[in-house]
mmCIF file of C-alpha atoms and ligand atoms in Angstrom:
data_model
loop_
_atom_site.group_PDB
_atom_site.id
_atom_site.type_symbol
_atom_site.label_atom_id
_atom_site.label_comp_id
_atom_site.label_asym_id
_atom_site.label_seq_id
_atom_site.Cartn_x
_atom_site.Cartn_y
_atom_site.Cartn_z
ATOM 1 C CA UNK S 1 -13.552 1.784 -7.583
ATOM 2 C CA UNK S 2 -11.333 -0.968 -5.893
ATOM 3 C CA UNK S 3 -9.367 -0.438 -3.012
ATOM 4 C CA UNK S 4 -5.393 -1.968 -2.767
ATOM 5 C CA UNK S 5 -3.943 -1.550 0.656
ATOM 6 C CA UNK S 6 -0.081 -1.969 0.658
ATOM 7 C CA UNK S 7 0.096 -3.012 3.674
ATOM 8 C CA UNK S 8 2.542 -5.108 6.371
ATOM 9 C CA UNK S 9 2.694 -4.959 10.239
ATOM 10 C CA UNK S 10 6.607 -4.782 9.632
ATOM 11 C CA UNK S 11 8.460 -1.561 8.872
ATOM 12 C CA UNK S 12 11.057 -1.200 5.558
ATOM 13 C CA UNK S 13 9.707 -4.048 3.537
ATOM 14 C CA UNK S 14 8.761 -1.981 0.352
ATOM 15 C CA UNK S 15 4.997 -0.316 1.080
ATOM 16 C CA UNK S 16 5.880 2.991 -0.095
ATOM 17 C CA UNK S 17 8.260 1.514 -3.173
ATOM 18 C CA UNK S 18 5.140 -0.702 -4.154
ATOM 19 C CA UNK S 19 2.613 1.836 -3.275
ATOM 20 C CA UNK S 20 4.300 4.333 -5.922
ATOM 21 C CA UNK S 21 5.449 2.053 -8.584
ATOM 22 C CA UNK S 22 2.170 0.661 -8.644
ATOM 23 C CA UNK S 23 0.103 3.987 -8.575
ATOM 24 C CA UNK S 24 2.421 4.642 -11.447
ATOM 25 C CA UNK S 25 1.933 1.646 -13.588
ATOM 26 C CA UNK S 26 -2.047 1.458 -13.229
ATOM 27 C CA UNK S 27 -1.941 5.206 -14.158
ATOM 28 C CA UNK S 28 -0.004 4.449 -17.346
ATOM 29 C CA UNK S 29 -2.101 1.305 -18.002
ATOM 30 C CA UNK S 30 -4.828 3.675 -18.483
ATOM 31 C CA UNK S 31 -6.610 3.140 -14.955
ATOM 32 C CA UNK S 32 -7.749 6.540 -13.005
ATOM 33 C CA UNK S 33 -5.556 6.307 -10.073
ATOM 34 C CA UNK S 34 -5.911 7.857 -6.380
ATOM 35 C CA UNK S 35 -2.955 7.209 -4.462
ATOM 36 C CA UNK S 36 -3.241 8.094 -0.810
ATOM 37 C CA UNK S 37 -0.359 8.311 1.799
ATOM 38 C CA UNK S 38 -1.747 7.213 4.846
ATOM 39 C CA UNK S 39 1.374 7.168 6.859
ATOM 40 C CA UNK S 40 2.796 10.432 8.512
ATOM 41 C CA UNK S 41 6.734 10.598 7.122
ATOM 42 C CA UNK S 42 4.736 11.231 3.698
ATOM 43 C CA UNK S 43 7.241 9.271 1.714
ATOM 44 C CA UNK S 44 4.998 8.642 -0.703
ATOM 45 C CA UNK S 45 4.037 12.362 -1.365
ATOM 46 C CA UNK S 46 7.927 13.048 -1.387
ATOM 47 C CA UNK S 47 8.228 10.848 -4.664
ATOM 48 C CA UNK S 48 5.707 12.294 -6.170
ATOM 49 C CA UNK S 49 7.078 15.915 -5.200
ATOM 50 C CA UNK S 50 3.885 16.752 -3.618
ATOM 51 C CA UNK S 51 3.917 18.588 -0.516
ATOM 52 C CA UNK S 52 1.984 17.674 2.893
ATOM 53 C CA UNK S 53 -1.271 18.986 2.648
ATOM 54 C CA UNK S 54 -1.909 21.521 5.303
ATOM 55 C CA UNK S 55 -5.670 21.966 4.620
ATOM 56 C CA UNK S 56 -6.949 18.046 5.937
ATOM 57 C CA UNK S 57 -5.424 18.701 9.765
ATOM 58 C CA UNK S 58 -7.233 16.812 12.895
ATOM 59 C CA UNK S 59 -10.247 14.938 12.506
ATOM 60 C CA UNK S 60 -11.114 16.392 9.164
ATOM 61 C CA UNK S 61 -9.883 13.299 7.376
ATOM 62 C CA UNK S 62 -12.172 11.140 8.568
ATOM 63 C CA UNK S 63 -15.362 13.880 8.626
ATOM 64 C CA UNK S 64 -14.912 16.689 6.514
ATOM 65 C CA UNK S 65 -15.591 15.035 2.090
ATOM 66 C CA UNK S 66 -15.038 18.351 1.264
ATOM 67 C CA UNK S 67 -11.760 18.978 2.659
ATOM 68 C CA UNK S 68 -10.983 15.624 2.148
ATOM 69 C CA UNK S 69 -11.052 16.147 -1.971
ATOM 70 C CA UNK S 70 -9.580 19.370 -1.692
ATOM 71 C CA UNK S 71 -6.824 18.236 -0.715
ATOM 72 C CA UNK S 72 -5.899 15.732 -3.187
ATOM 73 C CA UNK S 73 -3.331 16.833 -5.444
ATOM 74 C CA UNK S 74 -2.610 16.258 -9.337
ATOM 75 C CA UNK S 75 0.905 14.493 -10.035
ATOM 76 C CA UNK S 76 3.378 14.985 -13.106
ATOM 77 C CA UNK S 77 1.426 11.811 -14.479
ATOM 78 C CA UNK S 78 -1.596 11.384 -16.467
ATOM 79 C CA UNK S 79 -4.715 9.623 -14.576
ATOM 80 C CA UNK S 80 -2.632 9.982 -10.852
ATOM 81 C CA UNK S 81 -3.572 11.987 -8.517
ATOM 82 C CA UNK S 82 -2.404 12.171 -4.848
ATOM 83 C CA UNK S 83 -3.368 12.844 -1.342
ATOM 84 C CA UNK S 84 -0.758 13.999 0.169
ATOM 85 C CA UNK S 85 -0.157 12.812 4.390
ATOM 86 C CA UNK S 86 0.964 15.588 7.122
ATOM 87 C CA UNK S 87 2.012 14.831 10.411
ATOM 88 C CA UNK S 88 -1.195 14.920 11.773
ATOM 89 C CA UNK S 89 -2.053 11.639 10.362
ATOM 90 C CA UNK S 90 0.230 10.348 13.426
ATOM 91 C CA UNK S 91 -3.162 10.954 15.820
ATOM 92 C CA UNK S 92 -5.278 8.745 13.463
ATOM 93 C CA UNK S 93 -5.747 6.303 15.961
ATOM 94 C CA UNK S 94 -6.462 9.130 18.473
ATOM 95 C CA UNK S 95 -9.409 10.530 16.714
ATOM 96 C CA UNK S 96 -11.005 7.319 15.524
ATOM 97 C CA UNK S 97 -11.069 5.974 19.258
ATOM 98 C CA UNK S 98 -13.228 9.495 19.449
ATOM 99 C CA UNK S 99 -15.205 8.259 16.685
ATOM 100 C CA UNK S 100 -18.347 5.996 16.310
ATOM 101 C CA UNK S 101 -18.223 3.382 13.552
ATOM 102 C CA UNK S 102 -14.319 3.921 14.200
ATOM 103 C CA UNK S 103 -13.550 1.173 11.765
ATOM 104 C CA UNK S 104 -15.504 2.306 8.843
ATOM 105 C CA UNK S 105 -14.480 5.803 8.804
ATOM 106 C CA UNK S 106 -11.741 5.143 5.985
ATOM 107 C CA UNK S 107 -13.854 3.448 3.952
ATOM 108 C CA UNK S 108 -16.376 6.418 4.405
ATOM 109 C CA UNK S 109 -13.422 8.977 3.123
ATOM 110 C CA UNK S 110 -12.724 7.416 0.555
ATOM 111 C CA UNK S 111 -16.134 6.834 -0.811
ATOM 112 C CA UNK S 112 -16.664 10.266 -1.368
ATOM 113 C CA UNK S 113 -14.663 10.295 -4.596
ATOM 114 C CA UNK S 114 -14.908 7.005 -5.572
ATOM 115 C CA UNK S 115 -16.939 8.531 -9.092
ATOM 116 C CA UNK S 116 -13.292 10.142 -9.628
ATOM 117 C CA UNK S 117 -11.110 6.918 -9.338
ATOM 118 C CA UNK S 118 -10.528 3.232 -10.612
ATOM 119 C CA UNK S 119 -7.853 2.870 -8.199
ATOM 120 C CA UNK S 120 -7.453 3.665 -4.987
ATOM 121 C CA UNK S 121 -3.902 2.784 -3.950
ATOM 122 C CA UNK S 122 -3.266 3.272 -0.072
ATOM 123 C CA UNK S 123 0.237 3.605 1.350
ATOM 124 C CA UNK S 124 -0.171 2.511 5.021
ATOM 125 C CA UNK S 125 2.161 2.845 8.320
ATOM 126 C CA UNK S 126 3.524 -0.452 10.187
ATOM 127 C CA UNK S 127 1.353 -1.327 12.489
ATOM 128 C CA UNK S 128 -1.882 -3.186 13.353
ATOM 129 C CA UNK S 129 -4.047 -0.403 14.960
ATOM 130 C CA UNK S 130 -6.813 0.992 14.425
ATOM 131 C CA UNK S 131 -6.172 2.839 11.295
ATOM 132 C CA UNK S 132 -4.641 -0.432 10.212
ATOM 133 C CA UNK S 133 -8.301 -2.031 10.825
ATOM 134 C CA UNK S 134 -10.036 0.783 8.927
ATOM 135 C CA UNK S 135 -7.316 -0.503 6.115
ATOM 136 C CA UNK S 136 -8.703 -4.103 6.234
ATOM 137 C CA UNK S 137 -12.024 -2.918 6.503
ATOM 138 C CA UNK S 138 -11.819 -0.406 3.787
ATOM 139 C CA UNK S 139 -9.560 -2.585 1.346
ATOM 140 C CA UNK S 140 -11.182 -5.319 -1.723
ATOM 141 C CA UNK S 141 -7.114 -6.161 -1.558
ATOM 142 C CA UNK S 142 -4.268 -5.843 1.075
ATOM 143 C CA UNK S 143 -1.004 -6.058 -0.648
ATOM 144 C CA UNK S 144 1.926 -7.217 1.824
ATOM 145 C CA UNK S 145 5.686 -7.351 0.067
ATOM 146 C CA UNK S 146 7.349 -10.118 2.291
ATOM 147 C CA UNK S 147 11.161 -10.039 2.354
ATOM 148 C CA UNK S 148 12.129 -13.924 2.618
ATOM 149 C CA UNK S 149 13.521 -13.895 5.731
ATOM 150 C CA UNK S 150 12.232 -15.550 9.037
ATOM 151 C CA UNK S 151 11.335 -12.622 10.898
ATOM 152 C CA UNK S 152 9.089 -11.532 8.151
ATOM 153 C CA UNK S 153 7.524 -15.325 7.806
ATOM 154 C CA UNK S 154 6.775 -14.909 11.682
ATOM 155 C CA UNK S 155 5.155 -11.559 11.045
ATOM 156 C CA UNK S 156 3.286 -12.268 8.279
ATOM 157 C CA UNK S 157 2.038 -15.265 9.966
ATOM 158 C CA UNK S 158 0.826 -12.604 12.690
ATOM 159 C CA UNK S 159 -0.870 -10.952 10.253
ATOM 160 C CA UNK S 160 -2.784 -13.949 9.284
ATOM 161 C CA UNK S 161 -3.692 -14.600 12.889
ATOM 162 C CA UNK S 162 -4.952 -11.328 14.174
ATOM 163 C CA UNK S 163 -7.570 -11.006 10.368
ATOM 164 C CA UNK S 164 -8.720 -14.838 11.949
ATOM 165 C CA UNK S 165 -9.318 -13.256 15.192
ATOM 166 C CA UNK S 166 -11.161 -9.785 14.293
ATOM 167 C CA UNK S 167 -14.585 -11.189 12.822
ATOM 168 C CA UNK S 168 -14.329 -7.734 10.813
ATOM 169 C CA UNK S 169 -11.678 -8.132 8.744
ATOM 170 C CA UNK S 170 -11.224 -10.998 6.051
ATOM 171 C CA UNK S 171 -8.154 -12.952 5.225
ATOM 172 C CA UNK S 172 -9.066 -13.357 1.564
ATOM 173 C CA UNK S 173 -8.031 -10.168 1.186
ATOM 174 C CA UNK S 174 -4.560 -10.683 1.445
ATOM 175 C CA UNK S 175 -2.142 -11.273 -1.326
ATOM 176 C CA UNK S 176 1.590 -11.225 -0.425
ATOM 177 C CA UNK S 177 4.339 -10.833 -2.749
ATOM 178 C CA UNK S 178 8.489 -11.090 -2.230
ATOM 179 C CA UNK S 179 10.181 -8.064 -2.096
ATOM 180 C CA UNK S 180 13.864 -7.600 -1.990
ATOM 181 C CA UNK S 181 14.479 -10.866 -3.126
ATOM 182 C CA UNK S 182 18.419 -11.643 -3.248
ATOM 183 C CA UNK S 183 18.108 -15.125 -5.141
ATOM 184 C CA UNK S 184 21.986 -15.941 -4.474
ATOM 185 C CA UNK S 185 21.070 -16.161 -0.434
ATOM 186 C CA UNK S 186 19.758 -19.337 0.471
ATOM 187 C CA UNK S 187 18.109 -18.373 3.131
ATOM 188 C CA UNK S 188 15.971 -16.337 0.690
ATOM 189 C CA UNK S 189 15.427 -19.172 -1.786
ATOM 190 C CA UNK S 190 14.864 -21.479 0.644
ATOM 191 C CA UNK S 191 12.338 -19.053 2.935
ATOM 192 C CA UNK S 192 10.218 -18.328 -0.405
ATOM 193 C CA UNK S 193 9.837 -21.935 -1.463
ATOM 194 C CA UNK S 194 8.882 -23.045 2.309
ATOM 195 C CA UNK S 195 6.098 -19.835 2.171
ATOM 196 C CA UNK S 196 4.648 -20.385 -0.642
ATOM 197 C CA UNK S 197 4.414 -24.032 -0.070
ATOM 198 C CA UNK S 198 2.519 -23.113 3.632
ATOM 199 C CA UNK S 199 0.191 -20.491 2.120
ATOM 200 C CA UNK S 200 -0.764 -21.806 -1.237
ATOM 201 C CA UNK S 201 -2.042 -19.120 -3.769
ATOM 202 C CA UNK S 202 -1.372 -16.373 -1.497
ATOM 203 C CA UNK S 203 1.546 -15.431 -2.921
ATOM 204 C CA UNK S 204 2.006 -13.957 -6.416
ATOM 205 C CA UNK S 205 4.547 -15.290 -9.181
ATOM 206 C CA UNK S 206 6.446 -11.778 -9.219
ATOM 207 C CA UNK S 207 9.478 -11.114 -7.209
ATOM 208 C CA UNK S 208 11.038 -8.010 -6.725
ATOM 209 C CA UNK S 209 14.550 -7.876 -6.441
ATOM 210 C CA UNK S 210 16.868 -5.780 -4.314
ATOM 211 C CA UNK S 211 17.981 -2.885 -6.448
ATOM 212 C CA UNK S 212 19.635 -0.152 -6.304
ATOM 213 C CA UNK S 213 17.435 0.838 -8.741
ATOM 214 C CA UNK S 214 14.598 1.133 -6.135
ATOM 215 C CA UNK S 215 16.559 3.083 -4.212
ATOM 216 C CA UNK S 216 17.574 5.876 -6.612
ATOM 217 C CA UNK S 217 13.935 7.052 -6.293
ATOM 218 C CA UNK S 218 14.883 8.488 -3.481
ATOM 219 C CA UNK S 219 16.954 10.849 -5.868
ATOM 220 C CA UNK S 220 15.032 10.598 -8.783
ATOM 221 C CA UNK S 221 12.181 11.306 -6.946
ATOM 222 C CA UNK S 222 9.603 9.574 -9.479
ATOM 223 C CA UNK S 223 8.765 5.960 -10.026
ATOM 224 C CA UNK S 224 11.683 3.728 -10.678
ATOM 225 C CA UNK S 225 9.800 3.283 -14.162
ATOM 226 C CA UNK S 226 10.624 6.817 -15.490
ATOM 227 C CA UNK S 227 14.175 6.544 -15.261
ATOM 228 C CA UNK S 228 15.176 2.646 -15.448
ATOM 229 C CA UNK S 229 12.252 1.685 -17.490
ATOM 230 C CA UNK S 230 13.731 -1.513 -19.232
ATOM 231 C CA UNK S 231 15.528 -2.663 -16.190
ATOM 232 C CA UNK S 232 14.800 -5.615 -13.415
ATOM 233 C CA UNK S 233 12.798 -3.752 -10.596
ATOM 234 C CA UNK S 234 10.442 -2.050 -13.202
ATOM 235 C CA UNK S 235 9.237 -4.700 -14.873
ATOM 236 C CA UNK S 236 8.774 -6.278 -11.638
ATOM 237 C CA UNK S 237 6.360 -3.607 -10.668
ATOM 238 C CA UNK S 238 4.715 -3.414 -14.068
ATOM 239 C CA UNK S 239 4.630 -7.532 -13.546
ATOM 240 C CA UNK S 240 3.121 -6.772 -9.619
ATOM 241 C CA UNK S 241 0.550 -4.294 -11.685
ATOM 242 C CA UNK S 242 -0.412 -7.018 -14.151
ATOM 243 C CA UNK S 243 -1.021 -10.146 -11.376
ATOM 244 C CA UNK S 244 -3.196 -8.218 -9.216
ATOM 245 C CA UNK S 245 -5.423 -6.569 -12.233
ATOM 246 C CA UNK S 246 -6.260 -10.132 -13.170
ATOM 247 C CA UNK S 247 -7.150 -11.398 -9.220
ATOM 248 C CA UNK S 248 -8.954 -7.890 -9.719
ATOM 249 C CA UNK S 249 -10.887 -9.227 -12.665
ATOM 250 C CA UNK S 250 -12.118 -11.758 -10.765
ATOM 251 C CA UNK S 251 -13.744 -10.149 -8.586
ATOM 252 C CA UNK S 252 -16.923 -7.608 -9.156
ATOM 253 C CA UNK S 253 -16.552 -4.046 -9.106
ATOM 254 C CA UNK S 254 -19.056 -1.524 -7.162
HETATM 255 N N1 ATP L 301 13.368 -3.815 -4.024
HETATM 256 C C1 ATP L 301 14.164 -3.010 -3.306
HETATM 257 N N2 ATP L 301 15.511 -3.084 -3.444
HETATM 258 C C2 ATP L 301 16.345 -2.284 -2.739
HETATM 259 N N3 ATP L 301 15.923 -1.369 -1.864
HETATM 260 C C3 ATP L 301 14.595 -1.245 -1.683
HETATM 261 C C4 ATP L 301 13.636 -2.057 -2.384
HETATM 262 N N4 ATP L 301 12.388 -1.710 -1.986
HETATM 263 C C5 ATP L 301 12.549 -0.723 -1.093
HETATM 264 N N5 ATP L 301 13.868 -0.427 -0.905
HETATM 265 C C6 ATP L 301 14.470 0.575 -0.005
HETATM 266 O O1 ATP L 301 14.234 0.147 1.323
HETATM 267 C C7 ATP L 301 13.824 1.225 2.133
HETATM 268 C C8 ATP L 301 12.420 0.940 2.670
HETATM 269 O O2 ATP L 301 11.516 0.879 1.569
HETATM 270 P P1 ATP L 301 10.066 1.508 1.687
HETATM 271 O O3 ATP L 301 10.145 2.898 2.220
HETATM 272 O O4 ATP L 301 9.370 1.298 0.399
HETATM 273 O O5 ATP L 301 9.482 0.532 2.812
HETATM 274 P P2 ATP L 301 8.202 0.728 3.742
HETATM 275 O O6 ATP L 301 7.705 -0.626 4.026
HETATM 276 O O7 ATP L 301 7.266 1.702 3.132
HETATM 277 O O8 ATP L 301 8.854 1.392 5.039
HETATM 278 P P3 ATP L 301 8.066 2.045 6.307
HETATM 279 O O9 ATP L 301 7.601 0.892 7.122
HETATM 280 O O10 ATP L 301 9.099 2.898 6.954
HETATM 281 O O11 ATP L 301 6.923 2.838 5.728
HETATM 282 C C9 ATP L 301 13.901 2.473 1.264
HETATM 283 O O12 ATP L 301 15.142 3.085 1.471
HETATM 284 C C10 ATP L 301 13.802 1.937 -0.148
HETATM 285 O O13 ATP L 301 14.511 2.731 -1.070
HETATM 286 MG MG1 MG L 302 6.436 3.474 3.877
#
């Protein structure tokens, strides 16, 4: 089972767009997929038409397997199944600073049905806390979709900085990708070819365009795939999909 975080410390970049598209396109690609909303506005769950799970309240996340599995959900889609987030996910960071080993406890969860899943796909909030360093922890790769702007470069530079600082967490992990990309602005053109020039080989060859298409999931409620299969955005996604199975491929599974 491998772990992909999408992850960034900065809000409305595309987490919960990737984090569905790609459930989605490893599903169809034949993988066994898990994707798990960590983040309490459950937007990924709302895609998927899945409703909050009302079973895995409190603490139970992170030390009950049993709940934990029974609340995962099947999804309209072969091979993807989904665990739904409630609001009580917003007190992660509460009961993990109850817990000990309170930056393994993800990983722990998600152990427990690692025999059901190739893919564990994890749709995270924006922020670095302490769920954030189960994330690292937890994750073989942390996914960040980087909007070419310079706010983003300074936070993803951030990013960088704190995995340095937190002997726990490893900056290997990390493979960024642009999201949103509006090639005609050249402060977009220009911000992507300084990035990738600073941080060689973290970035991936796919860019995913600002579309509207993206943001008729919201209507469609399913994966931009299912309705706008041949256009742009999907075969961005089903490009994004492709990239990181073959950085997956180099690595060893457990
Ligand atoms: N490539 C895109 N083109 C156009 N709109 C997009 C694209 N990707 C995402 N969006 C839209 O931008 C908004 C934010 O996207 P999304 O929810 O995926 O970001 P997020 O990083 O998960 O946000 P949050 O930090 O709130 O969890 C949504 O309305 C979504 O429809
Ligand atoms: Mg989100």
């Amino acid at each position: 089972m491998k772990i992909i975080a999408c992850y960034s410390n900065k809000g409305g970049v595309g987490k919960t767009a990737t984090a569905v598209n790609l459930a989605h396109a490893f599903a169809q690609s034949g993988a066994r997929v898990l994707l798990c909303d960590l983040d309490p506005q459950g937007a990924s769950g709302f895609y998927f038409r899945v409703k909050p799970s009302k079973k895995l309240l409190d603490e139970a996340f992170f030390k009950d397997t049993e709940r934990f599995a029974k609340a995962i959900r099947g999804s309209d889609f072969d091979n993807l199944d989904i665990l739904p987030a409630n609001m009580s996910f917003r007190d992660f960071d509460v009961f993990l600073s109850r817990m000990k080993h309170n930056r393994e406890r993800l990983g722990r969860s998600l152990k427990s049905v690692a025999g059901d899943y190739d893919i564990v796909l994890l749709d995270c909030p924006p922020n670095i806390s302490m769920l954030a360093e189960n994330v690292f922890e937890a994750a073989d790769h942390i996914v960040v979709p980087v909007i070419p702007t310079t706010l983003s470069e300074r936070t993803f530079e951030q990013l960088l900085d704190f995995l340095d600082d937190h002997a726990q967490a490893d900056k290997q992990k990390v493979v960024a990708f642009f999201s949103m990309v509006q090639k005609q602005k050249t402060l977009h053109a220009e911000t992507m070819a300084r990035m990738r020039e600073t941080y060689p080989d973290r970035f991936l060859a796919v860019e995913v365009p600002f579309s509207t298409d993206i943001e008729r999931m919201g209507t469609h409620r399913a994966p931009v795939a299912t309705f706008a299969q041949t256009r742009p955005a999907a075969k961005a996604y089903d490009e994004l999909q492709r990239e990181l199975r073959a950085r997956m491929e180099g690595t060893t599974d457990d």
